[in-house]
Short mmCIF file of C-alpha atoms in Angstrom, two decimals:
data_model
loop_
_atom_site.label_atom_id
_atom_site.label_comp_id
_atom_site.label_asym_id
_atom_site.label_seq_id
_atom_site.Cartn_x
_atom_site.Cartn_y
_atom_site.Cartn_z
CA THR A 1 0.84 -16.48 -119.57
CA PRO A 2 -1.39 -13.92 -117.86
CA LYS A 3 0.26 -11.18 -115.86
CA VAL A 4 -0.32 -11.52 -112.01
CA PRO A 5 -0.79 -8.02 -110.41
CA PHE A 6 1.34 -7.03 -107.41
CA GLU A 7 -1.05 -6.10 -104.68
CA ILE A 8 0.06 -2.73 -103.04
CA ASP A 9 -1.28 -0.21 -100.65
CA ALA A 10 0.09 3.33 -99.82
CA ALA A 11 1.15 2.20 -96.43
CA HIS A 12 3.51 -0.58 -97.61
CA ALA A 13 6.42 0.29 -100.02
CA PHE A 14 7.34 -1.91 -103.06
CA VAL A 15 11.01 -1.71 -103.69
CA ASP A 16 12.85 -3.69 -106.43
CA SER A 17 16.51 -3.56 -106.12
CA PHE A 18 16.82 -6.07 -109.07
CA GLU A 19 19.42 -8.02 -107.13
CA ASN A 20 17.86 -11.41 -107.05
CA SER A 21 15.71 -11.34 -110.15
CA PRO A 22 13.77 -9.03 -112.43
CA CYS A 23 10.76 -9.67 -109.83
CA GLY A 24 7.88 -10.12 -112.15
CA TRP A 25 8.82 -7.48 -114.76
CA VAL A 26 7.82 -8.38 -118.24
CA PHE A 27 10.22 -7.36 -121.11
CA THR A 28 8.32 -6.94 -124.28
CA ASN A 29 11.08 -6.70 -126.83
CA GLY A 30 9.70 -8.54 -129.92
CA ASP A 31 12.63 -8.87 -132.43
CA ARG A 32 14.07 -5.55 -131.75
CA THR A 33 17.90 -5.39 -131.74
CA ASN A 34 17.84 -3.21 -128.66
CA GLN A 35 16.08 -4.96 -125.76
CA TRP A 36 15.22 -4.66 -122.09
CA CYS A 37 17.50 -7.01 -120.14
CA TRP A 38 18.23 -7.73 -116.56
CA GLY A 39 21.82 -8.23 -115.29
CA ASN A 40 25.04 -6.87 -114.14
CA ALA A 41 26.25 -4.78 -117.12
CA THR A 42 25.42 -1.63 -115.17
CA ASN A 43 23.96 -0.77 -111.67
CA ASN A 44 23.53 1.93 -109.26
CA GLY A 45 25.01 0.67 -106.00
CA GLY A 46 24.14 -2.85 -106.30
CA GLU A 47 25.23 -5.61 -108.58
CA LYS A 48 22.21 -5.79 -110.97
CA ALA A 49 19.88 -3.53 -112.84
CA MET A 50 17.24 -3.43 -115.64
CA TYR A 51 18.61 -1.75 -118.77
CA ILE A 52 18.72 -1.67 -122.61
CA SER A 53 21.20 -3.88 -124.35
CA ASN A 54 22.04 -4.92 -127.91
CA ASP A 55 23.78 -8.00 -126.96
CA GLN A 56 21.36 -9.99 -124.80
CA GLY A 57 22.47 -8.11 -121.54
CA THR A 58 26.22 -8.43 -121.73
CA SER A 59 26.46 -4.69 -122.07
CA ASN A 60 24.32 -1.58 -121.39
CA ALA A 61 24.57 -0.32 -125.16
CA TYR A 62 22.25 0.11 -127.79
CA THR A 63 22.58 0.12 -131.70
CA MET A 64 21.81 3.48 -133.18
CA ASN A 65 20.84 2.34 -136.75
CA SER A 66 18.08 0.23 -135.57
CA THR A 67 14.77 2.12 -134.74
CA THR A 68 13.35 0.61 -131.60
CA ILE A 69 10.43 1.02 -129.08
CA VAL A 70 10.38 -1.65 -126.32
CA TYR A 71 8.79 -2.01 -123.08
CA ALA A 72 9.46 -3.21 -119.49
CA SER A 73 6.25 -3.48 -117.57
CA LYS A 74 4.85 -4.60 -114.09
CA LEU A 75 1.09 -4.86 -113.39
CA PHE A 76 -0.02 -3.58 -109.88
CA ASN A 77 -3.23 -3.53 -108.11
CA PHE A 78 -3.38 -0.28 -106.02
CA ALA A 79 -5.56 0.19 -102.98
CA GLN A 80 -7.15 3.57 -102.84
CA GLY A 81 -4.28 5.96 -101.75
CA THR A 82 -1.59 8.51 -102.72
CA TYR A 83 1.62 6.89 -103.92
CA ASN A 84 5.15 8.13 -104.21
CA PHE A 85 7.18 6.70 -106.98
CA SER A 86 10.89 6.90 -107.31
CA PHE A 87 13.57 5.34 -109.51
CA ASP A 88 17.09 5.84 -110.73
CA TRP A 89 17.77 6.14 -114.37
CA LYS A 90 20.55 7.07 -116.87
CA ALA A 91 20.13 7.39 -120.48
CA ASN A 92 22.44 9.27 -122.81
CA GLY A 93 20.05 9.19 -125.76
CA GLU A 94 20.18 11.81 -128.47
CA SER A 95 18.33 15.30 -129.24
CA ASN A 96 19.02 17.79 -131.87
CA SER A 97 21.42 20.49 -131.05
CA ASN A 98 18.78 22.87 -129.67
CA GLY A 99 16.94 20.14 -127.75
CA THR A 100 13.69 20.58 -129.47
CA THR A 101 13.65 17.22 -131.15
CA HIS A 102 14.20 13.91 -129.17
CA TYR A 103 15.41 10.89 -130.89
CA ASP A 104 16.41 8.46 -128.24
CA PHE A 105 14.86 8.43 -124.74
CA LEU A 106 13.39 6.83 -121.95
CA ARG A 107 9.83 7.31 -120.56
CA ALA A 108 8.09 6.14 -117.38
CA VAL A 109 4.25 6.03 -117.17
CA LEU A 110 1.40 4.32 -115.46
CA VAL A 111 -1.37 2.97 -117.81
CA THR A 112 -4.81 1.90 -116.48
CA GLY A 113 -5.60 -1.75 -116.71
CA ASP A 114 -3.82 -4.57 -118.26
CA VAL A 115 -2.75 -2.65 -121.51
CA GLU A 116 -0.65 -4.48 -123.98
CA LEU A 117 1.92 -2.46 -126.01
CA THR A 118 3.53 -3.85 -129.02
CA PRO A 119 7.39 -3.44 -129.60
CA GLY A 120 8.37 -2.16 -132.95
CA THR A 121 9.25 1.12 -134.71
CA THR A 122 6.08 3.18 -134.22
CA TYR A 123 4.86 5.16 -131.21
CA PRO A 124 1.62 4.15 -129.59
CA THR A 125 -1.24 6.61 -130.39
CA GLY A 126 -0.86 9.91 -128.46
CA PHE A 127 2.68 8.93 -127.28
CA SER A 128 5.93 10.96 -127.89
CA ALA A 129 8.89 12.43 -126.01
CA THR A 130 6.70 15.04 -124.54
CA THR A 131 3.06 13.87 -124.80
CA LEU A 132 1.14 10.96 -123.45
CA PRO A 133 -2.54 9.66 -124.11
CA SER A 134 -4.98 11.41 -121.76
CA THR A 135 -5.32 8.30 -119.49
CA TRP A 136 -1.69 7.72 -119.02
CA ILE A 137 0.11 9.09 -115.88
CA ALA A 138 3.52 10.47 -116.29
CA LEU A 139 6.20 9.49 -113.78
CA ASP A 140 9.16 11.09 -115.56
CA GLY A 141 8.11 14.73 -115.23
CA GLY A 142 6.01 14.80 -118.36
CA HIS A 143 8.82 14.41 -120.72
CA GLN A 144 11.53 12.22 -122.10
CA LEU A 145 14.58 11.17 -119.88
CA ASN A 146 17.78 11.49 -121.84
CA LEU A 147 21.02 13.28 -122.30
CA ASN A 148 22.50 11.97 -118.99
CA GLY A 149 25.07 9.26 -118.65
CA GLU A 150 25.14 9.57 -114.85
CA TRP A 151 22.70 8.02 -112.50
CA GLN A 152 19.66 10.39 -111.82
CA SER A 153 16.72 10.03 -109.33
CA GLN A 154 13.14 10.68 -110.46
CA ILE A 155 10.20 11.22 -108.11
CA ALA A 156 6.48 11.50 -108.75
CA GLU A 157 3.42 11.34 -106.64
CA THR A 158 -0.12 10.50 -107.66
CA SER A 159 -3.31 9.19 -106.14
CA LEU A 160 -4.55 5.79 -107.45
CA SER A 161 -6.92 3.04 -107.13
CA GLY A 162 -7.31 -0.06 -109.13
CA TYR A 163 -5.11 -1.96 -111.78
CA TYR A 164 -2.25 -0.05 -113.46
CA THR A 165 0.73 -1.14 -115.41
CA LEU A 166 4.02 0.50 -114.79
CA PHE A 167 5.84 0.85 -118.19
CA PHE A 168 9.45 1.92 -118.75
CA ILE A 169 9.56 2.65 -122.43
CA TRP A 170 12.73 2.94 -124.44
CA ARG A 171 12.66 4.56 -127.81
CA ASN A 172 15.61 5.13 -130.30
CA ASP A 173 15.59 6.13 -133.92
CA SER A 174 17.96 4.79 -136.57
CA GLY A 175 20.28 7.64 -136.73
#
């Protein structure tokens, strides 16, 4: 089924509270143990949220002995303008003791066009906890989101025009 872009302009906000449905989000999980889900296992003030689960959404937990890279995405068609993005997140994840190596983390990015990413165990070319391919736009401050089990707010601003896919990317290693 082709993705249908959500038409948006800078004067009108798009807000997804996830209360009624996942509102056109595509979960690209493949056969990974840890998968994007929508449900009520966790939330930030409402009753529902989008989250990683190792039991089809019953809990917001992940299996640590199963390497995973999965994607939640939504295609937008942006009218020329400057856009503010904000989202709430929490992701305990894992890094080494001095914080230089990141094993489990969340990233939020905009990618031009109708890009398809494949779930699995390997990073997309040019992607890591702290780097992105040159055409991708970071909405996460330019680095992984992890090491925080309490809800946080993230804000980014960028000028856009045309088709972009917003991706939330979850990655965990097998340790």
